[in-house]
Amino acid sequence: MKKLFLLSLLAAVLPLLTACGDDDDSNDAPTPSVTVSLRSCSVTNGAEYKASELTKVTLSYNNVVAVSPSANITLNGTKCTATSGATTAMDVDITLPTLEEGKAYTLTIPEGAIVAKNDANAKAPAYTVSFTTKAAPQHVDDNDAIALGKRLGWGWNLGNHFDTSSGEDGKHPQWGYWDNAKPTQALYNALKAAGASTVRIGVTWGNYQSGDAWTIEASYMNEVKQNVEMAEKAGLNVILNMHHDEYWLTIKEAAGNSIVNEAIKTRIQKTWKQIAETFKDKGDFLFFETFNEIQDGQWGWGANRTDGGKQYRTLNEWNQAAVDAIRATGSNNATRWIGVPGYASSPSFVIDDAFQLPNDPANHLMVSVHYYDPSSFTLTPVKDGITEWGHTAAKGKYAEGSNEDHVTATFQRLHEKFIANNIPVYIGEYGCVMHTTDRSNRFRDYYLEYVCRAAHEYGMPVCIWDNNVSGGGDEHHGYFNHNDGSYVNNAQQLVQTMVKAATSDDASYTLESVYSKAP
């Protein structure tokens, strides 16, 4: 009986022992001596990248790693090649296939595709990262906006000449014109020979006005007309505007007081009527521009942000008043192209829905913007210490968020809202001061070429700002002598580069080719 009991007990225990033995067999694989986890990825989840510039993704791990021979790393299902990092042994570089513009991508790294270098049992967990590529510009090859942009081409500003202001009605600037020059036919001939197609002549009118009719002095009007006709004789287009009259175009006050606003609109109409009457028989080489950089003194960071859009609506009214006054003079002014700015002439404010184009029976309106981004590099590098620009600039030497991507993003938005819808856009002012070191000026030259080429790619003509100041430093914008058109600051090669960038249709001369030549 005892023997039978022992046999029965052994029969019951053996299966349990067998089961335990099976479990031990399943854990024969040694425990990994290290762990592998991802520390960083060179691509940010959800970010947007330029297709031509994103060729690889680098993953950085917490240990020295290797790529498993059986790794199946894919981008939207297409297998990618992965190799040990070129920088450190803790990195893995994944080579991407050629990316398309305007597309969403997901990079998938399965579990175990990346393992510890000295312990293949230590597997990195699965990882995915998604991103998009920037859409290609909508190239519109056959509309009025593109054709007009090509006609205006590369332009130049007679800056700080007629735009000089005393800041008072009827009071001439005490020291004469700020550029201390007397333009001649030689100036305009030289501009044409250099490759310019357009001259923008900014004029302050209020210092030469008087009486209830706001009559412009005949001698001043004749002097402006003489310069328009010298440019015409040289074969140039002319953009003629109302420039530093902001001392009486007090938009903040007008936005808050209807009586003030009506008085200003009356003066706008009377002033533009006189200008338009003087030039109404001129050919279509002449363009009008209603205003220049209208704002409340805070350059877009003032009361316009808190007044519920009152200043924006006021500027829309002023643009309409100017257009109506010009059209009413008839003759060639009935269909002449007229440029209208948004608040502060800033691209961001014309892109905003608060900006409204005036009603125009001729449907011949252009949008005027200025481009000096970032101003800490283009206007005041000495004061602000921003002496470099672009993707190769040294850290701390450039303004964050204002490099190449900012240029193309801004111009693309202008193109999509206006040019693709047959509304021309022109950059009435752009520029960058002469810097004070050779290195900084190499970045300056790169900036100017890149901006011009980007403007051409998106269908916008450009006009360089030139205040006739030689040498380097804040607000030193000299390219041509305003008397005779000779070059200043050894600007000939730079001017030729800008003209080419703004006008060339050579398919091999691309933004990418400019980008690759950054200092």
Short mmCIF file of C-alpha atoms in Angstrom, two decimals:
data_model
loop_
_atom_site.label_atom_id
_atom_site.label_comp_id
_atom_site.label_asym_id
_atom_site.label_seq_id
_atom_site.Cartn_x
_atom_site.Cartn_y
_atom_site.Cartn_z
CA MET A 1 0.00 0.00 0.00
CA LYS A 2 2.81 2.41 0.87
CA LYS A 3 4.53 1.57 -2.38
CA LEU A 4 1.36 2.29 -4.33
CA PHE A 5 1.00 5.66 -2.59
CA LEU A 6 4.59 6.69 -3.51
CA LEU A 7 4.08 5.76 -7.16
CA SER A 8 0.91 7.83 -7.27
CA LEU A 9 2.69 10.81 -5.72
CA LEU A 10 5.54 10.57 -8.20
CA ALA A 11 3.07 10.46 -11.10
CA ALA A 12 1.48 13.66 -9.85
CA VAL A 13 4.74 15.55 -9.31
CA LEU A 14 6.51 14.64 -12.57
CA PRO A 15 4.24 16.78 -14.80
CA LEU A 16 4.86 19.76 -12.53
CA LEU A 17 8.60 19.24 -12.72
CA THR A 18 8.36 18.91 -16.50
CA ALA A 19 6.34 22.13 -16.73
CA CYS A 20 8.92 24.01 -14.67
CA GLY A 21 11.65 22.66 -16.87
CA ASP A 22 9.85 23.99 -19.96
CA ASP A 23 9.69 27.50 -18.44
CA ASP A 24 13.38 27.45 -17.70
CA ASP A 25 14.10 26.51 -21.33
CA SER A 26 12.11 29.55 -22.57
CA ASN A 27 14.42 31.92 -20.65
CA ASP A 28 17.66 30.49 -21.93
CA ALA A 29 18.42 33.81 -23.78
CA PRO A 30 20.81 35.83 -21.65
CA THR A 31 19.61 39.05 -20.14
CA PRO A 32 21.02 42.05 -22.14
CA SER A 33 23.93 43.68 -20.39
CA VAL A 34 22.88 47.17 -21.57
CA THR A 35 19.76 48.99 -22.66
CA VAL A 36 19.31 50.99 -25.84
CA SER A 37 17.04 54.05 -25.93
CA LEU A 38 16.67 56.98 -28.30
CA ARG A 39 17.97 60.31 -27.11
CA SER A 40 17.24 62.55 -30.11
CA CYS A 41 16.24 62.68 -33.76
CA SER A 42 17.42 65.30 -36.26
CA VAL A 43 13.87 65.58 -37.65
CA THR A 44 11.13 67.05 -35.47
CA ASN A 45 7.79 65.28 -35.48
CA GLY A 46 5.23 67.37 -37.35
CA ALA A 47 7.76 69.84 -38.78
CA GLU A 48 8.02 71.03 -42.38
CA TYR A 49 11.23 70.79 -44.42
CA LYS A 50 12.48 71.79 -47.82
CA ALA A 51 12.45 68.65 -49.98
CA SER A 52 15.77 69.34 -51.70
CA GLU A 53 17.59 69.94 -48.41
CA LEU A 54 16.45 66.94 -46.34
CA THR A 55 18.55 63.98 -47.44
CA LYS A 56 19.10 62.07 -44.21
CA VAL A 57 17.82 61.62 -40.67
CA THR A 58 20.21 61.09 -37.77
CA LEU A 59 19.12 59.16 -34.66
CA SER A 60 21.19 59.49 -31.50
CA TYR A 61 21.11 56.74 -28.84
CA ASN A 62 22.29 56.38 -25.26
CA ASN A 63 24.86 53.69 -26.13
CA VAL A 64 27.16 52.67 -28.96
CA VAL A 65 24.86 51.06 -31.53
CA ALA A 66 24.84 49.10 -34.76
CA VAL A 67 22.26 48.53 -37.50
CA SER A 68 20.81 45.02 -37.51
CA PRO A 69 21.45 43.12 -40.79
CA SER A 70 17.71 42.40 -40.93
CA ALA A 71 16.65 45.99 -40.28
CA ASN A 72 13.69 47.09 -42.37
CA ILE A 73 13.65 50.86 -41.94
CA THR A 74 11.17 52.49 -44.30
CA LEU A 75 9.92 55.90 -45.40
CA ASN A 76 6.30 55.65 -46.54
CA GLY A 77 6.96 51.97 -47.25
CA THR A 78 10.19 52.52 -49.21
CA LYS A 79 13.21 50.84 -47.64
CA CYS A 80 15.99 53.17 -46.49
CA THR A 81 19.70 52.55 -46.02
CA ALA A 82 20.99 52.98 -42.48
CA THR A 83 24.62 53.17 -41.38
CA SER A 84 26.58 53.90 -38.25
CA GLY A 85 26.67 57.63 -37.59
CA ALA A 86 29.25 59.76 -39.32
CA THR A 87 29.68 61.87 -36.17
CA THR A 88 29.69 59.43 -33.25
CA ALA A 89 29.28 55.69 -32.71
CA MET A 90 26.09 56.41 -30.77
CA ASP A 91 24.40 57.74 -33.93
CA VAL A 92 22.68 56.11 -36.89
CA ASP A 93 22.36 57.94 -40.21
CA ILE A 94 19.35 57.01 -42.34
CA THR A 95 19.64 58.01 -46.00
CA LEU A 96 16.30 59.12 -47.41
CA PRO A 97 15.09 58.65 -50.97
CA THR A 98 14.53 61.80 -53.03
CA LEU A 99 11.64 63.66 -51.44
CA GLU A 100 8.74 65.27 -53.28
CA GLU A 101 7.53 68.79 -52.55
CA GLY A 102 4.30 69.24 -50.63
CA LYS A 103 4.02 65.68 -49.29
CA ALA A 104 3.60 64.00 -45.88
CA TYR A 105 6.15 61.37 -44.82
CA THR A 106 6.51 58.88 -41.97
CA LEU A 107 9.84 57.26 -41.15
CA THR A 108 9.41 53.86 -39.46
CA ILE A 109 12.16 52.13 -37.48
CA PRO A 110 10.94 48.72 -36.20
CA GLU A 111 11.93 47.28 -32.84
CA GLY A 112 15.34 45.62 -33.07
CA ALA A 113 16.43 47.44 -36.24
CA ILE A 114 18.98 49.20 -34.03
CA VAL A 115 20.90 47.17 -31.44
CA ALA A 116 23.75 47.68 -29.00
CA LYS A 117 27.11 47.39 -30.73
CA ASN A 118 28.44 44.76 -28.30
CA ASP A 119 25.19 43.03 -27.41
CA ALA A 120 22.72 42.22 -30.20
CA ASN A 121 20.16 41.18 -27.59
CA ALA A 122 19.87 44.80 -26.48
CA LYS A 123 17.33 46.11 -28.96
CA ALA A 124 16.17 49.69 -29.45
CA PRO A 125 12.39 50.06 -29.26
CA ALA A 126 10.33 50.87 -32.35
CA TYR A 127 10.21 54.53 -33.38
CA THR A 128 8.29 56.58 -35.95
CA VAL A 129 8.58 60.24 -36.89
CA SER A 130 6.32 62.13 -39.31
CA PHE A 131 7.06 65.35 -41.23
CA THR A 132 6.02 67.20 -44.36
CA THR A 133 7.86 68.90 -47.19
CA LYS A 134 7.15 72.42 -48.38
CA ALA A 135 4.87 72.80 -51.33
CA ALA A 136 6.36 74.01 -54.59
CA PRO A 137 5.42 77.56 -55.55
CA GLN A 138 2.38 77.83 -57.78
CA HIS A 139 4.08 79.01 -60.94
CA VAL A 140 1.66 81.03 -63.01
CA ASP A 141 3.32 81.60 -66.35
CA ASP A 142 0.68 83.52 -68.23
CA ASN A 143 -1.10 86.24 -66.32
CA ASP A 144 -0.84 90.01 -65.96
CA ALA A 145 0.86 89.80 -62.57
CA ILE A 146 3.76 87.72 -63.87
CA ALA A 147 4.11 89.79 -67.04
CA LEU A 148 4.12 93.06 -65.11
CA GLY A 149 6.65 91.71 -62.64
CA LYS A 150 9.03 90.84 -65.48
CA ARG A 151 8.55 94.25 -67.01
CA LEU A 152 9.44 96.04 -63.77
CA GLY A 153 12.41 93.71 -63.22
CA TRP A 154 15.17 95.01 -60.99
CA GLY A 155 14.62 98.54 -59.77
CA TRP A 156 16.31 101.28 -57.78
CA ASN A 157 15.13 103.93 -55.31
CA LEU A 158 16.12 107.60 -55.52
CA GLY A 159 16.07 107.41 -51.74
CA ASN A 160 16.43 110.44 -49.48
CA HIS A 161 16.12 112.93 -52.30
CA PHE A 162 12.56 114.16 -52.86
CA ASP A 163 11.41 112.18 -49.83
CA THR A 164 13.26 114.66 -47.59
CA SER A 165 10.89 116.18 -45.03
CA SER A 166 10.88 119.12 -42.66
CA GLY A 167 7.84 117.65 -40.96
CA GLU A 168 5.78 120.81 -41.46
CA ASP A 169 3.32 122.07 -44.04
CA GLY A 170 4.79 124.61 -46.43
CA LYS A 171 8.23 124.55 -44.79
CA HIS A 172 11.06 123.44 -47.05
CA PRO A 173 13.74 121.19 -45.57
CA GLN A 174 16.27 123.63 -44.10
CA TRP A 175 19.42 121.87 -45.32
CA GLY A 176 18.18 120.80 -48.72
CA TYR A 177 17.69 117.23 -49.84
CA TRP A 178 19.01 114.55 -47.50
CA ASP A 179 21.08 112.84 -50.20
CA ASN A 180 22.88 116.12 -50.93
CA ALA A 181 22.63 115.47 -54.67
CA LYS A 182 21.32 116.91 -57.92
CA PRO A 183 20.26 114.04 -60.19
CA THR A 184 21.16 114.34 -63.87
CA GLN A 185 20.40 112.52 -67.08
CA ALA A 186 23.71 110.72 -66.60
CA LEU A 187 22.34 109.11 -63.44
CA TYR A 188 19.35 107.59 -65.18
CA ASN A 189 21.37 106.53 -68.19
CA ALA A 190 23.84 104.78 -65.89
CA LEU A 191 21.01 102.95 -64.11
CA LYS A 192 19.66 101.70 -67.40
CA ALA A 193 23.12 100.59 -68.51
CA ALA A 194 23.58 98.71 -65.22
CA GLY A 195 20.47 96.63 -65.90
CA ALA A 196 17.81 98.53 -63.98
CA SER A 197 14.31 98.51 -65.45
CA THR A 198 12.57 100.72 -62.89
CA VAL A 199 13.22 103.76 -60.73
CA ARG A 200 11.07 104.43 -57.68
CA ILE A 201 10.90 108.13 -56.86
CA GLY A 202 9.62 108.79 -53.36
CA VAL A 203 8.26 112.31 -52.89
CA THR A 204 7.20 114.25 -49.79
CA TRP A 205 4.62 116.80 -50.92
CA GLY A 206 3.40 118.51 -47.74
CA ASN A 207 6.49 120.69 -47.27
CA TYR A 208 5.57 122.39 -50.55
CA GLN A 209 1.81 122.76 -50.02
CA SER A 210 -0.28 125.69 -48.82
CA GLY A 211 -3.85 127.00 -48.61
CA ASP A 212 -7.20 125.27 -48.36
CA ALA A 213 -6.62 123.69 -51.78
CA TRP A 214 -3.31 122.27 -50.58
CA THR A 215 -1.64 123.64 -53.70
CA ILE A 216 1.74 122.13 -54.52
CA GLU A 217 4.39 124.71 -55.46
CA ALA A 218 4.87 124.75 -59.23
CA SER A 219 8.67 124.83 -59.05
CA TYR A 220 8.73 121.71 -56.90
CA MET A 221 6.28 119.87 -59.13
CA ASN A 222 8.40 120.80 -62.15
CA GLU A 223 11.54 119.46 -60.49
CA VAL A 224 9.84 116.14 -59.78
CA LYS A 225 8.54 116.08 -63.35
CA GLN A 226 12.02 116.74 -64.71
CA ASN A 227 13.34 113.63 -62.95
CA VAL A 228 10.43 111.52 -64.18
CA GLU A 229 11.17 112.65 -67.72
CA MET A 230 14.91 111.98 -67.40
CA ALA A 231 14.09 108.43 -66.34
CA GLU A 232 11.62 108.15 -69.20
CA LYS A 233 14.26 109.32 -71.68
CA ALA A 234 16.65 106.65 -70.35
CA GLY A 235 14.02 103.97 -71.05
CA LEU A 236 13.12 103.27 -67.42
CA ASN A 237 9.81 102.64 -65.72
CA VAL A 238 8.99 105.06 -62.89
CA ILE A 239 7.04 104.46 -59.67
CA LEU A 240 6.02 107.84 -58.21
CA ASN A 241 4.59 107.98 -54.71
CA MET A 242 3.60 109.98 -51.63
CA HIS A 243 6.45 109.23 -49.23
CA HIS A 244 7.25 111.04 -45.95
CA ASP A 245 3.94 112.83 -45.61
CA GLU A 246 3.14 110.74 -42.56
CA TYR A 247 3.52 113.80 -40.35
CA TRP A 248 0.04 114.84 -41.59
CA LEU A 249 -1.16 111.31 -42.41
CA THR A 250 -1.71 110.71 -38.68
CA ILE A 251 -3.43 107.36 -38.86
CA LYS A 252 -3.80 106.69 -35.13
CA GLU A 253 -5.58 110.01 -34.62
CA ALA A 254 -7.68 109.54 -37.75
CA ALA A 255 -8.70 106.03 -36.69
CA GLY A 256 -10.13 107.45 -33.48
CA ASN A 257 -11.67 110.64 -34.80
CA SER A 258 -13.93 110.73 -37.86
CA ILE A 259 -13.56 114.51 -38.26
CA VAL A 260 -9.77 114.20 -38.48
CA ASN A 261 -10.11 111.26 -40.86
CA GLU A 262 -12.42 113.14 -43.23
CA ALA A 263 -10.06 116.12 -43.30
CA ILE A 264 -7.11 113.87 -44.13
CA LYS A 265 -9.06 112.07 -46.87
CA THR A 266 -9.96 115.44 -48.40
CA ARG A 267 -6.29 116.43 -48.44
CA ILE A 268 -5.29 113.07 -49.93
CA GLN A 269 -7.75 113.59 -52.76
CA LYS A 270 -6.65 117.17 -53.43
CA THR A 271 -2.96 116.25 -53.39
CA TRP A 272 -3.31 113.19 -55.60
CA LYS A 273 -5.53 115.10 -58.03
CA GLN A 274 -2.72 117.60 -58.63
CA ILE A 275 -0.08 114.89 -59.09
CA ALA A 276 -2.33 112.88 -61.39
CA GLU A 277 -3.27 115.93 -63.49
CA THR A 278 0.40 116.76 -64.00
CA PHE A 279 1.23 113.29 -65.30
CA LYS A 280 -2.05 112.08 -66.80
CA ASP A 281 -0.77 112.11 -70.38
CA LYS A 282 2.41 110.18 -69.60
CA GLY A 283 2.65 106.67 -71.02
CA ASP A 284 2.42 103.39 -69.20
CA PHE A 285 6.07 103.55 -68.14
CA LEU A 286 4.72 105.61 -65.21
CA PHE A 287 3.17 103.95 -62.16
CA PHE A 288 1.67 105.64 -59.11
CA GLU A 289 1.98 104.41 -55.52
CA THR A 290 -0.53 105.81 -53.05
CA PHE A 291 1.54 105.85 -49.81
CA ASN A 292 4.73 104.68 -48.13
CA GLU A 293 4.92 102.79 -44.81
CA ILE A 294 1.82 104.28 -43.18
CA GLN A 295 1.80 103.37 -39.46
CA ASP A 296 1.43 104.99 -36.03
CA GLY A 297 5.13 105.26 -35.25
CA GLN A 298 5.45 101.80 -33.70
CA TRP A 299 5.98 99.89 -36.97
CA GLY A 300 3.13 97.48 -36.46
CA TRP A 301 3.62 96.97 -32.73
CA GLY A 302 1.51 99.89 -31.54
CA ALA A 303 -2.16 100.70 -31.12
CA ASN A 304 -2.97 98.86 -34.34
CA ARG A 305 -2.76 95.64 -32.29
CA THR A 306 -5.39 96.74 -29.77
CA ASP A 307 -7.80 99.06 -31.58
CA GLY A 308 -9.95 96.37 -33.17
CA GLY A 309 -8.65 96.99 -36.68
CA LYS A 310 -9.49 100.71 -36.82
CA GLN A 311 -6.13 101.74 -38.28
CA TYR A 312 -6.28 99.01 -40.92
CA ARG A 313 -9.76 100.09 -41.99
CA THR A 314 -8.61 103.72 -42.07
CA LEU A 315 -5.73 102.88 -44.40
CA ASN A 316 -8.13 100.97 -46.64
CA GLU A 317 -10.22 104.16 -46.85
CA TRP A 318 -7.15 106.27 -47.66
CA ASN A 319 -6.06 103.92 -50.43
CA GLN A 320 -9.57 104.11 -51.89
CA ALA A 321 -9.54 107.93 -51.73
CA ALA A 322 -6.22 108.09 -53.58
CA VAL A 323 -7.28 105.61 -56.27
CA ASP A 324 -10.56 107.47 -56.82
CA ALA A 325 -8.75 110.80 -57.16
CA ILE A 326 -6.29 109.40 -59.71
CA ARG A 327 -8.92 107.64 -61.82
CA ALA A 328 -11.10 110.77 -61.89
CA THR A 329 -8.43 112.72 -63.83
CA GLY A 330 -8.96 110.50 -66.86
CA SER A 331 -6.65 110.24 -69.88
CA ASN A 332 -3.98 107.58 -69.25
CA ASN A 333 -4.76 107.69 -65.54
CA ALA A 334 -8.01 105.88 -66.23
CA THR A 335 -6.08 102.64 -66.57
CA ARG A 336 -2.64 103.44 -65.14
CA TRP A 337 -1.27 100.82 -62.74
CA ILE A 338 -1.45 101.98 -59.12
CA GLY A 339 0.41 100.40 -56.22
CA VAL A 340 -1.25 100.30 -52.79
CA PRO A 341 0.49 99.36 -49.53
CA GLY A 342 -0.74 97.64 -46.42
CA TYR A 343 0.04 98.83 -42.92
CA ALA A 344 3.73 99.78 -42.55
CA SER A 345 4.23 98.36 -46.09
CA SER A 346 4.78 95.05 -44.30
CA PRO A 347 4.10 91.73 -46.08
CA SER A 348 2.42 90.36 -42.97
CA PHE A 349 -0.23 93.08 -43.01
CA VAL A 350 -1.20 92.67 -46.65
CA ILE A 351 -1.43 88.91 -46.20
CA ASP A 352 -3.87 89.53 -43.34
CA ASP A 353 -7.55 89.70 -44.26
CA ALA A 354 -7.79 93.18 -42.70
CA PHE A 355 -6.09 94.54 -45.82
CA GLN A 356 -8.57 95.23 -48.61
CA LEU A 357 -7.74 96.29 -52.14
CA PRO A 358 -9.66 99.40 -53.21
CA ASN A 359 -12.49 99.10 -55.68
CA ASP A 360 -11.05 99.89 -59.10
CA PRO A 361 -13.04 99.89 -62.35
CA ALA A 362 -9.80 99.51 -64.32
CA ASN A 363 -8.71 96.47 -62.29
CA HIS A 364 -5.14 97.77 -62.47
CA LEU A 365 -3.96 97.69 -58.87
CA MET A 366 -0.69 96.32 -57.53
CA VAL A 367 0.25 95.44 -53.95
CA SER A 368 3.28 97.27 -52.59
CA VAL A 369 5.44 95.73 -49.84
CA HIS A 370 8.88 96.36 -48.39
CA TYR A 371 11.33 93.71 -47.28
CA TYR A 372 14.12 94.39 -44.77
CA ASP A 373 13.82 91.26 -42.61
CA PRO A 374 15.62 91.03 -40.26
CA SER A 375 16.16 94.76 -39.73
CA SER A 376 18.80 94.02 -37.07
CA PHE A 377 20.97 92.68 -39.92
CA THR A 378 19.85 94.84 -42.85
CA LEU A 379 19.50 98.26 -41.20
CA THR A 380 21.22 98.41 -37.80
CA PRO A 381 23.90 95.70 -37.49
CA VAL A 382 26.23 97.96 -35.51
CA LYS A 383 23.60 98.79 -32.90
CA ASP A 384 22.14 95.29 -32.69
CA GLY A 385 25.26 93.20 -33.28
CA ILE A 386 23.65 90.99 -35.94
CA THR A 387 26.41 90.64 -38.51
CA GLU A 388 25.60 87.34 -40.26
CA TRP A 389 22.61 85.78 -41.97
CA GLY A 390 21.57 82.39 -43.32
CA HIS A 391 22.09 78.72 -42.57
CA THR A 392 25.89 79.02 -42.31
CA ALA A 393 25.87 81.99 -39.92
CA ALA A 394 27.61 81.52 -36.57
CA LYS A 395 25.38 81.02 -33.55
CA GLY A 396 24.69 84.28 -31.79
CA LYS A 397 25.54 86.30 -34.91
CA TYR A 398 22.17 85.98 -36.66
CA ALA A 399 18.53 86.75 -35.86
CA GLU A 400 16.59 83.60 -35.04
CA GLY A 401 13.70 82.79 -37.37
CA SER A 402 14.73 85.22 -40.11
CA ASN A 403 16.94 83.14 -42.38
CA GLU A 404 16.26 81.59 -45.80
CA ASP A 405 13.08 79.77 -44.75
CA HIS A 406 11.53 83.04 -43.59
CA VAL A 407 12.19 84.66 -46.99
CA THR A 408 10.64 81.83 -49.00
CA ALA A 409 7.69 81.40 -46.62
CA THR A 410 6.86 85.11 -46.81
CA PHE A 411 7.18 85.33 -50.59
CA GLN A 412 5.20 82.14 -51.11
CA ARG A 413 2.30 83.49 -49.07
CA LEU A 414 2.31 86.72 -51.11
CA HIS A 415 2.37 84.68 -54.30
CA GLU A 416 -0.50 82.43 -53.25
CA LYS A 417 -2.76 85.27 -52.10
CA PHE A 418 -2.13 87.74 -54.91
CA ILE A 419 0.03 86.75 -57.87
CA ALA A 420 -1.62 83.37 -58.39
CA ASN A 421 -4.89 85.34 -58.51
CA ASN A 422 -3.55 87.77 -61.12
CA ILE A 423 -2.83 90.63 -58.69
CA PRO A 424 0.76 91.93 -59.08
CA VAL A 425 3.00 92.38 -56.04
CA TYR A 426 6.21 94.39 -56.08
CA ILE A 427 8.85 94.91 -53.42
CA GLY A 428 9.14 98.68 -53.53
CA GLU A 429 12.05 98.66 -51.10
CA TYR A 430 14.53 96.02 -50.04
CA GLY A 431 18.17 96.27 -49.06
CA CYS A 432 20.98 95.70 -46.62
CA VAL A 433 23.53 98.21 -45.39
CA MET A 434 27.21 97.96 -46.14
CA HIS A 435 28.72 96.18 -43.13
CA THR A 436 32.05 96.99 -41.56
CA THR A 437 33.99 93.70 -41.98
CA ASP A 438 34.77 91.54 -44.99
CA ARG A 439 33.12 88.51 -43.39
CA SER A 440 29.90 90.36 -42.61
CA ASN A 441 29.77 91.80 -46.13
CA ARG A 442 30.01 88.31 -47.60
CA PHE A 443 26.82 87.47 -45.68
CA ARG A 444 25.31 90.75 -46.85
CA ASP A 445 26.03 89.91 -50.49
CA TYR A 446 24.55 86.44 -49.99
CA TYR A 447 21.43 87.91 -48.40
CA LEU A 448 20.85 90.34 -51.27
CA GLU A 449 21.32 87.66 -53.92
CA TYR A 450 19.05 85.21 -52.11
CA VAL A 451 16.26 87.75 -51.63
CA CYS A 452 16.41 88.80 -55.29
CA ARG A 453 16.37 85.21 -56.53
CA ALA A 454 13.51 84.26 -54.22
CA ALA A 455 11.52 87.29 -55.38
CA HIS A 456 12.04 86.25 -59.00
CA GLU A 457 11.00 82.68 -58.25
CA TYR A 458 7.73 83.92 -56.77
CA GLY A 459 7.06 86.48 -59.51
CA MET A 460 7.88 89.76 -57.74
CA PRO A 461 10.06 92.63 -59.02
CA VAL A 462 12.31 94.43 -56.52
CA CYS A 463 13.66 97.96 -55.97
CA ILE A 464 16.86 98.35 -53.96
CA TRP A 465 16.97 101.18 -51.41
CA ASP A 466 19.83 103.62 -52.04
CA ASN A 467 20.36 106.70 -49.84
CA ASN A 468 23.67 107.79 -51.44
CA VAL A 469 25.65 107.07 -48.25
CA SER A 470 29.07 105.53 -48.81
CA GLY A 471 31.10 103.45 -46.38
CA GLY A 472 29.74 100.93 -43.88
CA GLY A 473 27.56 101.02 -40.81
CA ASP A 474 23.94 101.47 -39.76
CA GLU A 475 21.80 102.98 -42.56
CA HIS A 476 24.70 103.02 -45.08
CA HIS A 477 22.86 102.09 -48.30
CA GLY A 478 25.02 103.46 -51.13
CA TYR A 479 25.20 101.82 -54.61
CA PHE A 480 25.12 104.66 -57.16
CA ASN A 481 26.19 108.29 -56.87
CA HIS A 482 22.91 110.21 -57.08
CA ASN A 483 24.47 112.92 -59.22
CA ASP A 484 26.01 111.04 -62.12
CA GLY A 485 25.28 107.34 -61.58
CA SER A 486 28.85 106.25 -60.91
CA TYR A 487 29.20 103.33 -58.52
CA VAL A 488 29.94 103.87 -54.84
CA ASN A 489 31.21 101.27 -52.36
CA ASN A 490 32.63 99.25 -55.29
CA ALA A 491 29.05 98.09 -55.89
CA GLN A 492 29.27 97.15 -59.57
CA GLN A 493 29.70 93.39 -59.12
CA LEU A 494 27.01 93.24 -56.42
CA VAL A 495 24.60 95.20 -58.60
CA GLN A 496 25.21 92.83 -61.50
CA THR A 497 24.55 89.87 -59.20
CA MET A 498 21.28 91.37 -57.97
CA VAL A 499 20.13 92.19 -61.50
CA LYS A 500 20.83 88.63 -62.61
CA ALA A 501 19.12 87.15 -59.55
CA ALA A 502 16.03 89.31 -60.01
CA THR A 503 15.63 88.82 -63.76
CA SER A 504 17.38 85.71 -65.11
CA ASP A 505 15.21 82.87 -66.43
CA ASP A 506 18.17 80.45 -66.54
CA ALA A 507 16.68 77.20 -65.21
CA SER A 508 20.03 76.14 -63.74
CA TYR A 509 20.23 79.28 -61.62
CA THR A 510 18.00 78.31 -58.72
CA LEU A 511 17.48 79.21 -55.09
CA GLU A 512 19.24 75.95 -54.26
CA SER A 513 22.30 76.97 -56.26
CA VAL A 514 22.40 80.30 -54.41
CA TYR A 515 21.87 78.52 -51.08
CA SER A 516 24.83 76.24 -51.75
CA LYS A 517 27.15 79.25 -52.12
CA ALA A 518 26.47 80.68 -48.66
CA PRO A 519 29.60 82.00 -46.89
#
